[in-house]
PDB file of C-alpha atoms in Angstrom:
ATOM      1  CA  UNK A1119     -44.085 114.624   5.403  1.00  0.00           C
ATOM      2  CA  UNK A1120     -46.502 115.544   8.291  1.00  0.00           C
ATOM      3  CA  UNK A1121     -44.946 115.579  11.671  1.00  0.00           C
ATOM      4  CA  UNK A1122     -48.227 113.971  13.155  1.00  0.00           C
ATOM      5  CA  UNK A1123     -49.461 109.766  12.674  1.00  0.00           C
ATOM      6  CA  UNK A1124     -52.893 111.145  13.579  1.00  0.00           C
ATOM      7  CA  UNK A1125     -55.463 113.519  13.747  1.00  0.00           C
ATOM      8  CA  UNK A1126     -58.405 113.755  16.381  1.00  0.00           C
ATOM      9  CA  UNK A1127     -61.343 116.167  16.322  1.00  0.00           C
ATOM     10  CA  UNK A1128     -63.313 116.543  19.570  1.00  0.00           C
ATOM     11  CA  UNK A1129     -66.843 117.830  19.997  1.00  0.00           C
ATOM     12  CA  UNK A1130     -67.172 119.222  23.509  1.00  0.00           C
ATOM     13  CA  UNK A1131     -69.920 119.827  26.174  1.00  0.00           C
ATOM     14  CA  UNK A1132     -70.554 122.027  28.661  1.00  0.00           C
ATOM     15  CA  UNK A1133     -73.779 119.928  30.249  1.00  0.00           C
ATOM     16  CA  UNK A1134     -74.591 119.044  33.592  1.00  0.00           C
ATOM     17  CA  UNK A1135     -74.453 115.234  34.694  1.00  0.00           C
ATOM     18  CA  UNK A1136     -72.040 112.786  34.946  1.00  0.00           C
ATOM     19  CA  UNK A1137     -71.835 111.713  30.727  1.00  0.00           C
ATOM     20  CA  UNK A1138     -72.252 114.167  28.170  1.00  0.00           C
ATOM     21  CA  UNK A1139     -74.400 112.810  25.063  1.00  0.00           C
ATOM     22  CA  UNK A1140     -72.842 115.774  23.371  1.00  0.00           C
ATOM     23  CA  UNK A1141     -69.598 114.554  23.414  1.00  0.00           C
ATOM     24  CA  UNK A1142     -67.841 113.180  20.429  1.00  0.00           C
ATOM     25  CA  UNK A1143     -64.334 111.794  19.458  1.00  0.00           C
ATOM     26  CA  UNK A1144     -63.046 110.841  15.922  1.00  0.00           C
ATOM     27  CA  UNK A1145     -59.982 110.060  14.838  1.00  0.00           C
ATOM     28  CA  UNK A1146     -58.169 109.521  11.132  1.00  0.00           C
ATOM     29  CA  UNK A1147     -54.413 108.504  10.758  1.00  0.00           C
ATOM     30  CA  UNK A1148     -52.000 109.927   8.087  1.00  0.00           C
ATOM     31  CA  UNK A1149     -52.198 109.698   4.497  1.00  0.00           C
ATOM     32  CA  UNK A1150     -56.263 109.142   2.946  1.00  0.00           C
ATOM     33  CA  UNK A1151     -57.859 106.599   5.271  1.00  0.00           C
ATOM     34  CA  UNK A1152     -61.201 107.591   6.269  1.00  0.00           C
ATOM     35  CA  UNK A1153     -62.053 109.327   9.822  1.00  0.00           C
ATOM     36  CA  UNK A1154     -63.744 107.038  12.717  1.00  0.00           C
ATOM     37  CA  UNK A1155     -65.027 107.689  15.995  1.00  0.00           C
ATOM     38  CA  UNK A1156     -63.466 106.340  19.205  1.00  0.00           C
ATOM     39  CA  UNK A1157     -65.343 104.001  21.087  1.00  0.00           C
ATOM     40  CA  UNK A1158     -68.726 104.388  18.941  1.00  0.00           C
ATOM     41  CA  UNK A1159     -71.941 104.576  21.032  1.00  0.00           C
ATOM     42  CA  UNK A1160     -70.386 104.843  23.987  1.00  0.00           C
ATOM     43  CA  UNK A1161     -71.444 108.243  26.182  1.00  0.00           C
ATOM     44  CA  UNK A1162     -68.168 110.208  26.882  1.00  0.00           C
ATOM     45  CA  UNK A1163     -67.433 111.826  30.491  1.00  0.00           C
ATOM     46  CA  UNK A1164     -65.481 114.610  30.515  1.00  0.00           C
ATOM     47  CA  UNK A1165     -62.871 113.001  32.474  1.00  0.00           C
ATOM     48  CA  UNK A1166     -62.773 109.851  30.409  1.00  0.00           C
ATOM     49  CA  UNK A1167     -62.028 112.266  27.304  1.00  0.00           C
ATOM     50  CA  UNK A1168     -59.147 113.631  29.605  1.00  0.00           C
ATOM     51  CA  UNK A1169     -57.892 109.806  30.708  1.00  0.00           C
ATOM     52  CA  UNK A1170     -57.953 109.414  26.793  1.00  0.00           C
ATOM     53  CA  UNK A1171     -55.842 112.491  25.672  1.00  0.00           C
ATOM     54  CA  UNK A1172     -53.374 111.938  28.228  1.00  0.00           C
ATOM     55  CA  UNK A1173     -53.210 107.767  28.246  1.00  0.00           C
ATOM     56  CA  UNK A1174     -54.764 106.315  25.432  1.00  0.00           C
ATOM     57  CA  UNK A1175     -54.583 108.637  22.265  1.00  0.00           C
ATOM     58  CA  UNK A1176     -52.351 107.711  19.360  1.00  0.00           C
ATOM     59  CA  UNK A1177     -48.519 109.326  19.931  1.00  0.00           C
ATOM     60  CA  UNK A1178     -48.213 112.430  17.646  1.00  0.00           C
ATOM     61  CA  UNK A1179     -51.721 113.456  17.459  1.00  0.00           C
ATOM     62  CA  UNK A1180     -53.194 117.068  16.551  1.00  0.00           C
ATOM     63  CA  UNK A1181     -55.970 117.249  18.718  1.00  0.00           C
ATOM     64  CA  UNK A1182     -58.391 120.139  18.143  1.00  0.00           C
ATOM     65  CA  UNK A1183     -61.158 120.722  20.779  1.00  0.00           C
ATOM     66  CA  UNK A1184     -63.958 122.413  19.943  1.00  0.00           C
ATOM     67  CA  UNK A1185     -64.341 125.001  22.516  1.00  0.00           C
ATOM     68  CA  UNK A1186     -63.413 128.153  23.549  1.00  0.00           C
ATOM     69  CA  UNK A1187     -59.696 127.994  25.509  1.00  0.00           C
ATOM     70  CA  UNK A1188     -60.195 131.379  27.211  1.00  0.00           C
ATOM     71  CA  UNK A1189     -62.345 134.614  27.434  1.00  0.00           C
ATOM     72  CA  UNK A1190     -62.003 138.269  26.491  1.00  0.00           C
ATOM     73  CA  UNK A1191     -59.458 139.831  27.493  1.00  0.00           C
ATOM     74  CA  UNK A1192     -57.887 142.536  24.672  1.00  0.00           C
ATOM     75  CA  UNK A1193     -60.750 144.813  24.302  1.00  0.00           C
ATOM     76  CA  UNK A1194     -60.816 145.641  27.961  1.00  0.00           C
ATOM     77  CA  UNK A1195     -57.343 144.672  29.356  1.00  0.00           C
ATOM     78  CA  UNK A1196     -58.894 142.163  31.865  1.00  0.00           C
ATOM     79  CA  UNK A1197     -60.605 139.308  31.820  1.00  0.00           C
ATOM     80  CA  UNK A1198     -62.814 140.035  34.838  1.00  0.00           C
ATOM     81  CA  UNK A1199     -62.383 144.185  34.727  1.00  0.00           C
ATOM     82  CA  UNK A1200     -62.900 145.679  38.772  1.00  0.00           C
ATOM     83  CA  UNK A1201     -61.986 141.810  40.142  1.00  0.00           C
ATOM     84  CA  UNK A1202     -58.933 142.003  41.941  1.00  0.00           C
ATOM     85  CA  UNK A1203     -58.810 138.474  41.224  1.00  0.00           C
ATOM     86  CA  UNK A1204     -59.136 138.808  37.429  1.00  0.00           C
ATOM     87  CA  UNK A1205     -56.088 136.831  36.180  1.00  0.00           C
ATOM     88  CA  UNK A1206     -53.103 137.660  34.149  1.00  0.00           C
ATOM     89  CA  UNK A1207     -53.160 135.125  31.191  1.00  0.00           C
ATOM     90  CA  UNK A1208     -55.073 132.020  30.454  1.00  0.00           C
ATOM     91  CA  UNK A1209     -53.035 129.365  32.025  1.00  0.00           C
ATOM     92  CA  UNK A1210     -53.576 131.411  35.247  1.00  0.00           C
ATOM     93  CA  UNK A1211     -57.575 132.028  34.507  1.00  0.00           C
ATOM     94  CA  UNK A1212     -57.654 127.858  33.913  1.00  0.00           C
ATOM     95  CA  UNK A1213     -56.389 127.704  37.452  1.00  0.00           C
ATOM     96  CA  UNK A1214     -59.025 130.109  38.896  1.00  0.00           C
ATOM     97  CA  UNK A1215     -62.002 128.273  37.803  1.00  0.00           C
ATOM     98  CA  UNK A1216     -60.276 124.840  38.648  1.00  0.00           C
ATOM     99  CA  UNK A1217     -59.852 126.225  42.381  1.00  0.00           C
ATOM    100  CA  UNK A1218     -63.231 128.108  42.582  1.00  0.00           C
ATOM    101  CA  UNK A1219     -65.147 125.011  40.939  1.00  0.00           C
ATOM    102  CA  UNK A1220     -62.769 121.857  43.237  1.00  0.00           C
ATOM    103  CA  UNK A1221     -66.063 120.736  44.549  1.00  0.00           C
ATOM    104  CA  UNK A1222     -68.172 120.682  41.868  1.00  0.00           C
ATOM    105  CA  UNK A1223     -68.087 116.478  40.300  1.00  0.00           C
ATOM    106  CA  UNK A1224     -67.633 115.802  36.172  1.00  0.00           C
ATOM    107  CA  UNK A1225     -65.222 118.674  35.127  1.00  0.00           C
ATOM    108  CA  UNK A1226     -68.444 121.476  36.071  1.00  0.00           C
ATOM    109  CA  UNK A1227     -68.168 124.702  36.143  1.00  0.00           C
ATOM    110  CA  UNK A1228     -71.268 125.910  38.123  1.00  0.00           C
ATOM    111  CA  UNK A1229     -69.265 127.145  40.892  1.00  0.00           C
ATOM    112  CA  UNK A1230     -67.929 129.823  38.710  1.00  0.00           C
ATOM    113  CA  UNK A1231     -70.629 131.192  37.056  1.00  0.00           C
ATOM    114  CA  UNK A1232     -72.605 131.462  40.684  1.00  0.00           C
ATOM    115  CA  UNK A1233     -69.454 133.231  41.937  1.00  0.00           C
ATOM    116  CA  UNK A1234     -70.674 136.718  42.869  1.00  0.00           C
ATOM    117  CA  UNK A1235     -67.236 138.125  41.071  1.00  0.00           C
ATOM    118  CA  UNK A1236     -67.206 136.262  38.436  1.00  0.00           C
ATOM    119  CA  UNK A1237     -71.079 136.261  37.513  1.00  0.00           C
ATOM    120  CA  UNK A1238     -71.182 139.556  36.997  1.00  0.00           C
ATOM    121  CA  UNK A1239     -69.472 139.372  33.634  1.00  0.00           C
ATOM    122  CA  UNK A1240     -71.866 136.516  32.039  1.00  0.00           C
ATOM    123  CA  UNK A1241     -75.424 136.429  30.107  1.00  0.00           C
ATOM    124  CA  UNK A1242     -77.129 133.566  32.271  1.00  0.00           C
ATOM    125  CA  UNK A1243     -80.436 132.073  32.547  1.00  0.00           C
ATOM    126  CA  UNK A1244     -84.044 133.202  34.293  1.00  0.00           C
ATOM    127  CA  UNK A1245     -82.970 136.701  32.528  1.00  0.00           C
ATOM    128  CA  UNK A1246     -79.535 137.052  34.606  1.00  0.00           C
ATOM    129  CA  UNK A1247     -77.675 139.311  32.868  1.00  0.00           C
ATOM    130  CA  UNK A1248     -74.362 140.493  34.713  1.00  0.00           C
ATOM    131  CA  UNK A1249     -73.844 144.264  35.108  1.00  0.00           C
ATOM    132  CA  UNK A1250     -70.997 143.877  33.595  1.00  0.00           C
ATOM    133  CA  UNK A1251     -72.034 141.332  30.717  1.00  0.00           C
ATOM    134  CA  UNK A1252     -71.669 144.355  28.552  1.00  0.00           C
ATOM    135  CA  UNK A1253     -75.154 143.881  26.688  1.00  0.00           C
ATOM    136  CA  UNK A1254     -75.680 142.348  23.005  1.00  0.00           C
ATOM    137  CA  UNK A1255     -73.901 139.535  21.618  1.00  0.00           C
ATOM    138  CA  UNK A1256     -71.432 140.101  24.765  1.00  0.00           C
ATOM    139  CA  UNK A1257     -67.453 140.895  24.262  1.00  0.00           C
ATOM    140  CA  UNK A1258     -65.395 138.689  21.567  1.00  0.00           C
ATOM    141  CA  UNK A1259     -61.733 137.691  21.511  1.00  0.00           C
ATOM    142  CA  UNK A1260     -59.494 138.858  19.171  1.00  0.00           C
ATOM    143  CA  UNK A1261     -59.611 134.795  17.144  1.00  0.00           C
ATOM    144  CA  UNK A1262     -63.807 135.443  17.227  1.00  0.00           C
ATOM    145  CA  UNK A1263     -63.727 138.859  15.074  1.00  0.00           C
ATOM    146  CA  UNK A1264     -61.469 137.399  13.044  1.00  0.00           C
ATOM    147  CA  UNK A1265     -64.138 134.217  12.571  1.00  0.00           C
ATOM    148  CA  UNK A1266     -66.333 136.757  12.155  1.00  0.00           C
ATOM    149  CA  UNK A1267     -64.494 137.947   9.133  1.00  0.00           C
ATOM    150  CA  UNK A1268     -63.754 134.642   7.735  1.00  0.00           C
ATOM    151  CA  UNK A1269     -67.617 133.959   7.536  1.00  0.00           C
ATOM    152  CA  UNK A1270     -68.456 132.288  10.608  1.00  0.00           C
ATOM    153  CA  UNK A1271     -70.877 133.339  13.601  1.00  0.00           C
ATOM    154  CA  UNK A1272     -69.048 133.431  16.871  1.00  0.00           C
ATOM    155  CA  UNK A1273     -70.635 134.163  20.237  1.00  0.00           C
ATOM    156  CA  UNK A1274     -69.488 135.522  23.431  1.00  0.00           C
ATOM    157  CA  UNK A1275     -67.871 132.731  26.183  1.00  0.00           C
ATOM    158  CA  UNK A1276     -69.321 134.972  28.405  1.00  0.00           C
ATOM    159  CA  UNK A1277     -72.518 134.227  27.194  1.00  0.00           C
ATOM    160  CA  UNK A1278     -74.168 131.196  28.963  1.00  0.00           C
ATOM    161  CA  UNK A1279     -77.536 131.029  27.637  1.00  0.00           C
ATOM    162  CA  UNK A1280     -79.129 129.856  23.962  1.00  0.00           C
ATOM    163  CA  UNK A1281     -78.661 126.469  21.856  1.00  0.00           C
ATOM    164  CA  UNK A1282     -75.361 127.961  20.230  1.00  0.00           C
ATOM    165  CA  UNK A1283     -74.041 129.135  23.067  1.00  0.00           C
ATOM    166  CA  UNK A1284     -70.438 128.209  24.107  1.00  0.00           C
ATOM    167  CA  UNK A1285     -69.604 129.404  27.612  1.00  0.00           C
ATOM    168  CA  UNK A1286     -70.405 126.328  29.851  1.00  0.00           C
ATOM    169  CA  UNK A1287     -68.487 124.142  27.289  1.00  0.00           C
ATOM    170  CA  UNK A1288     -65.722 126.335  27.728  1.00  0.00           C
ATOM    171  CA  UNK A1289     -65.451 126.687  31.124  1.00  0.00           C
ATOM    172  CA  UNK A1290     -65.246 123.251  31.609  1.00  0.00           C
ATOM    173  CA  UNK A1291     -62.944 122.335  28.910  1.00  0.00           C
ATOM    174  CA  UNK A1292     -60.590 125.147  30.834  1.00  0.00           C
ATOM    175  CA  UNK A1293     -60.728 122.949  33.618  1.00  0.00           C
ATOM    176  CA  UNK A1294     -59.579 119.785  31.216  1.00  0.00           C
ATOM    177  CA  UNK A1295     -56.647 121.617  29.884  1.00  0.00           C
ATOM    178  CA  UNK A1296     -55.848 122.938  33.354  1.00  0.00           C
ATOM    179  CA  UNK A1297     -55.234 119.597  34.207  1.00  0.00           C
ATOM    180  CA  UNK A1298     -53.806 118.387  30.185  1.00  0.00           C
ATOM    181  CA  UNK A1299     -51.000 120.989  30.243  1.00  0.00           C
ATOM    182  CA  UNK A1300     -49.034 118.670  32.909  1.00  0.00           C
ATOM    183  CA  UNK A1301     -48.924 116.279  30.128  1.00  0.00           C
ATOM    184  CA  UNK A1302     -48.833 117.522  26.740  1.00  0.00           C
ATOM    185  CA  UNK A1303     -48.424 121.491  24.846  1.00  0.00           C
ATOM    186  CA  UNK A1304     -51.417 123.214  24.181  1.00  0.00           C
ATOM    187  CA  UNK A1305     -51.144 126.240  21.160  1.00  0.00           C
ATOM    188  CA  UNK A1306     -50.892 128.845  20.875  1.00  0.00           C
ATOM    189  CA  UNK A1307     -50.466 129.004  24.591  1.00  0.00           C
ATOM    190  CA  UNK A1308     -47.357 126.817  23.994  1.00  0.00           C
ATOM    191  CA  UNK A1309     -45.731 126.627  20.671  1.00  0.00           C
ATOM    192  CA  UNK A1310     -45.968 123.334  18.318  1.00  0.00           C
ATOM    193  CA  UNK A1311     -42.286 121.364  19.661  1.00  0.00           C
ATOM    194  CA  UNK A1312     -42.298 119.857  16.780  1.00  0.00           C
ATOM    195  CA  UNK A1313     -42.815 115.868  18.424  1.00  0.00           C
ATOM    196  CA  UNK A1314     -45.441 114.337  20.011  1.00  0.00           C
ATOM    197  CA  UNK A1315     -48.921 115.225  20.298  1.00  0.00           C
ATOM    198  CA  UNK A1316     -50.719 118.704  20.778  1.00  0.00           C
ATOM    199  CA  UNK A1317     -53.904 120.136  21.389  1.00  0.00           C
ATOM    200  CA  UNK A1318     -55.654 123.090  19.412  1.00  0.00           C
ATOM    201  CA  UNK A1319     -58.831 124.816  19.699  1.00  0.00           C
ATOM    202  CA  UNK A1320     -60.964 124.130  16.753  1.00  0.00           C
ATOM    203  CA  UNK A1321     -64.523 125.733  15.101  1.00  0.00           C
ATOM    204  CA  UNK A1322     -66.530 122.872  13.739  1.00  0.00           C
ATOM    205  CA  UNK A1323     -68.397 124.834  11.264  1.00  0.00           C
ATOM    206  CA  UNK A1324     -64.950 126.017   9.923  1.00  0.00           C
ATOM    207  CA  UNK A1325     -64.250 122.708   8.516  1.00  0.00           C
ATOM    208  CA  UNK A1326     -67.946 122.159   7.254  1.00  0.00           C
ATOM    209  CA  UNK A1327     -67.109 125.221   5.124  1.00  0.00           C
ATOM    210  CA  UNK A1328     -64.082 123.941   3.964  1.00  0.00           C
ATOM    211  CA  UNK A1329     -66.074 120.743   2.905  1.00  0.00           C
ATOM    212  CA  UNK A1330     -68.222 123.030   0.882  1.00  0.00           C
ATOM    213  CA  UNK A1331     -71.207 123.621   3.399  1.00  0.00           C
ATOM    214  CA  UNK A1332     -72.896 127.196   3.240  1.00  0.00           C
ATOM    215  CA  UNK A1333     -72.678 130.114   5.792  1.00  0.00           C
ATOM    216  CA  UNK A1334     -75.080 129.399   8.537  1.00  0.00           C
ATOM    217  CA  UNK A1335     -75.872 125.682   6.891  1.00  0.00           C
ATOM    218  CA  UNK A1336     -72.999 123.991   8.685  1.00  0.00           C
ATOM    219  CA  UNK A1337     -74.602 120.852  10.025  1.00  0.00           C
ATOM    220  CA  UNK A1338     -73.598 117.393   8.087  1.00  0.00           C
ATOM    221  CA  UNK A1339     -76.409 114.909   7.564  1.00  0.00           C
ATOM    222  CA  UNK A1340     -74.796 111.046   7.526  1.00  0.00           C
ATOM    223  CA  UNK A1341     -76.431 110.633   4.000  1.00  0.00           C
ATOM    224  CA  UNK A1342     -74.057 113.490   2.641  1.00  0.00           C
ATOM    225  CA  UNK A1343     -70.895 113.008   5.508  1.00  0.00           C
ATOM    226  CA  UNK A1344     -68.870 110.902   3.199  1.00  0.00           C
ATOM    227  CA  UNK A1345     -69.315 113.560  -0.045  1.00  0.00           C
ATOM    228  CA  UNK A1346     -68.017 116.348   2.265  1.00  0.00           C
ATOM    229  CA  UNK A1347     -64.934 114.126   3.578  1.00  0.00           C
ATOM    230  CA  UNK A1348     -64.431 113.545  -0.311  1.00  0.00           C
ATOM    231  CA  UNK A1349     -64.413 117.252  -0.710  1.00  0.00           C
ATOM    232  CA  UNK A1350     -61.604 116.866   1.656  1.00  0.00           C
ATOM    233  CA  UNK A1351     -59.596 114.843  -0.113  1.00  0.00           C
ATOM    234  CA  UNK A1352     -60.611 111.968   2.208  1.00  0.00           C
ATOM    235  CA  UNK A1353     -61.621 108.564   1.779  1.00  0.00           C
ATOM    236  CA  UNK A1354     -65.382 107.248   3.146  1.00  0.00           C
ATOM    237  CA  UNK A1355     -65.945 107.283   6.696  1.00  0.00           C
ATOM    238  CA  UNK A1356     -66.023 104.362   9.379  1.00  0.00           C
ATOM    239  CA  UNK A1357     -69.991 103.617   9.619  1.00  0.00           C
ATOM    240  CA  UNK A1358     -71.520 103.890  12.796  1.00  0.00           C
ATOM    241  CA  UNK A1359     -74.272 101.001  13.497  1.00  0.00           C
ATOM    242  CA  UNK A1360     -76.433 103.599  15.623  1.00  0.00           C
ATOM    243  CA  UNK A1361     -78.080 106.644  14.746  1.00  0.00           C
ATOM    244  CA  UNK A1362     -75.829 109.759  13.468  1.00  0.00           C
ATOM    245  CA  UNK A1363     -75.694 112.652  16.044  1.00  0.00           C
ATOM    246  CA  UNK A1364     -74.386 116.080  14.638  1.00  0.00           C
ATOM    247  CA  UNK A1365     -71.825 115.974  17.595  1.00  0.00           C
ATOM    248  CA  UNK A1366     -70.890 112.790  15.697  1.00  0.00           C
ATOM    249  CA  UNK A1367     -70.930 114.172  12.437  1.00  0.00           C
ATOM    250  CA  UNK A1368     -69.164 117.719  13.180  1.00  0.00           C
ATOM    251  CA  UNK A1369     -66.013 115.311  15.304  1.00  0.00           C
ATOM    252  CA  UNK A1370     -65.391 113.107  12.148  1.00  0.00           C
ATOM    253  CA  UNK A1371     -65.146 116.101   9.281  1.00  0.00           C
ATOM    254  CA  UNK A1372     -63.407 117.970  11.671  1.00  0.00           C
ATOM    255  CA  UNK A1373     -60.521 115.151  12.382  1.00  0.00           C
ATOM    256  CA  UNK A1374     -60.394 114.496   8.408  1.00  0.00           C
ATOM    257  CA  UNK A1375     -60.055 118.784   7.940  1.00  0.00           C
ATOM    258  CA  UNK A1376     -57.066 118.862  10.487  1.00  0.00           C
ATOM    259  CA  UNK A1377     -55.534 116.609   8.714  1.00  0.00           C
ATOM    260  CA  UNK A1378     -55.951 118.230   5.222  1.00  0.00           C
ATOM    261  CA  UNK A1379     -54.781 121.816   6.397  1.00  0.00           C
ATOM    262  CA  UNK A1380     -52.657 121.536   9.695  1.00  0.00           C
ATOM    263  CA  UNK A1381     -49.620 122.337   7.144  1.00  0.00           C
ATOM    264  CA  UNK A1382     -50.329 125.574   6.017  1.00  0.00           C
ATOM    265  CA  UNK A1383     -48.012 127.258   7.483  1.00  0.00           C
ATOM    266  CA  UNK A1384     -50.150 130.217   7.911  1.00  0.00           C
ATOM    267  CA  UNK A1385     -52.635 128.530  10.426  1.00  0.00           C
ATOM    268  CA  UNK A1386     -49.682 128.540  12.971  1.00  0.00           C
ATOM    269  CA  UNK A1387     -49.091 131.947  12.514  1.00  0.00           C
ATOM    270  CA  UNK A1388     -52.142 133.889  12.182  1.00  0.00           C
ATOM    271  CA  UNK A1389     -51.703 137.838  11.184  1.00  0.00           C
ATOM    272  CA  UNK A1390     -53.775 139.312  13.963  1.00  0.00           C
ATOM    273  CA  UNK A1391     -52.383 136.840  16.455  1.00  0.00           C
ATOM    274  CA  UNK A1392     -49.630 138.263  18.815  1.00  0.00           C
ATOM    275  CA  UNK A1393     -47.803 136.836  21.605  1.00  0.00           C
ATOM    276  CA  UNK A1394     -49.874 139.147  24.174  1.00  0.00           C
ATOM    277  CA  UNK A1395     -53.297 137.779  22.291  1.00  0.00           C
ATOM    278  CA  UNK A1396     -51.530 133.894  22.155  1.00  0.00           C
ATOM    279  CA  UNK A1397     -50.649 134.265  26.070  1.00  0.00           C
ATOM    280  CA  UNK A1398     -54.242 135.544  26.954  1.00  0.00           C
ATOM    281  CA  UNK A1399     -57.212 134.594  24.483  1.00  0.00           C
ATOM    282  CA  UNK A1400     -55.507 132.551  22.665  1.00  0.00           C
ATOM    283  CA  UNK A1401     -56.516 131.551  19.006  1.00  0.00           C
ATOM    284  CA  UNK A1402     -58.551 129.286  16.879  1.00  0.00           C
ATOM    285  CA  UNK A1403     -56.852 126.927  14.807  1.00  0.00           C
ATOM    286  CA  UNK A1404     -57.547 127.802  11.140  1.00  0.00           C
ATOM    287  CA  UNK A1405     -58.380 131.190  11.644  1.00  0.00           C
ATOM    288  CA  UNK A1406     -56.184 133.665   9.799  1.00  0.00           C
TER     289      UNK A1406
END
């Protein structure tokens, strides 16, 4: 019997502003019912998705967030390589941007990219390419060449600029769990202690595969959301009276997926996954 009453899937944004239309939450408790989102319609901040995690969620929830919970660090032995700054794991690189980016309102991270340290590692607009960017697709984590080999399409955090890009909604969601960590475990940064809730970083197009979407044909359309949740072994979704979003669609297959595979007991201990890699990059739940 599953150690968690619920499972919640949330799509994450890196925009500017005070509310993020790219923010999603769905939810789905134990057993088959069918995945719905959490306060439909309404448009998320990033610290109301915080005040939720930490106040309102259901006890015992697997949370999976889809962003990136830290940067590269293996391939070069640093996160910010020549920064005397550059931190020693990711708990301690969450702190960094939360003191560099105090100032900036809404969970932003514009502070750090500006820094002249710091923004000499990312790919950002106007043609800004740091010196130290590395050129290409940028550098990957240890979790992203192994989503590489499972059939996804990772990109660089470091990389700030493009529709697929996930850098600004990481470096703000390392702000969130900056400030989540006080409250509840995070993996693999902290292991699963077996009660109570705990938050994982997800891949939304991982469970789209799962559902039986192609490689590079991820997206869910609402007419065809409730086939892929059956491909899940999951009953019909909650309908939304509003228009379908993908943020809205990628939230609830990923909340009904969690549930379906969060007790294999090889997602929790991934083979390329060590504690140096767990402490530092971190992982992506599902990826083994």
């Amino acid at each position: 019997m599953s150690r968690f009453t619920h499972f919640a899937a949330i799509d994450w944004s890196g925009a500017l502003g005070p509310r993020q239309r790219g923010i999603a939450v769905a939810i789905c408790a134990v057993g088959g019912p069918g995945p719905a989102l959490v306060r439909p319609g309404h448009i998320w901040s990033r610290q109301e998705v915080l005040d939720w995690i930490v106040g309102e969620m259901p006890q015992d929830t697997l949370v999976g967030m889809d962003l990136g919970a830290s940067l590269p660090f293996v391939d070069q032995g640093a996160f910010f390589p020549g920064w005397d700054r550059s931190p020693a794991d990711a708990r301690q690189l969450w702190a960094l941007v939360e003191e560099i980016c105090a100032d900036d309102p809404h969970l932003a991270a514009a502070s750090f990219v500006d820094h002249p340290q710091a923004a000499r590692h990312f790919r950002r607009h106007g043609g800004r390419e740091g010196d130290l960017f590395g050129g290409g697709r940028g550098r990957l984590r240890v979790t992203e060449l192994a989503q590489q080999a499972q059939g996804l399409n990772p990109y660089s955090n470091l990389n700030l600029v493009g529709a697929a890009q996930v850098g600004k909604s990481s470096l703000t969601g390392m702000r969130l769990l900056h400030r989540a960590q006080k409250h509840l475990p995070i993996w693999p940064f902290d292991p699963d202690p077996g009660s109570g809730s705990l938050i994982v970083e997800i891949y939304t197009s991982l469970a789209a595969l799962a559902a039986g979407k192609r490689k590079g044909q991820t997206k869910i359309g609402a007419a065809e959301l409730d086939v892929r949740l059956a491909a899940l072994v999951c009953a019909p979704h909650c309908p939304l009276d509003g228009p379908y979003s993908d943020h809205a669609t990628d939230a609830l297959l990923t909340a009904a997926w969690l549930r379906q595979v969060h007790e294999r007991p090889a997602l929790w201990s991934p083979a390329g996954m060590t504690a140096h890699i767990a402490r530092t990059e971190g992982w992506t739940f599902g990826i083994v």
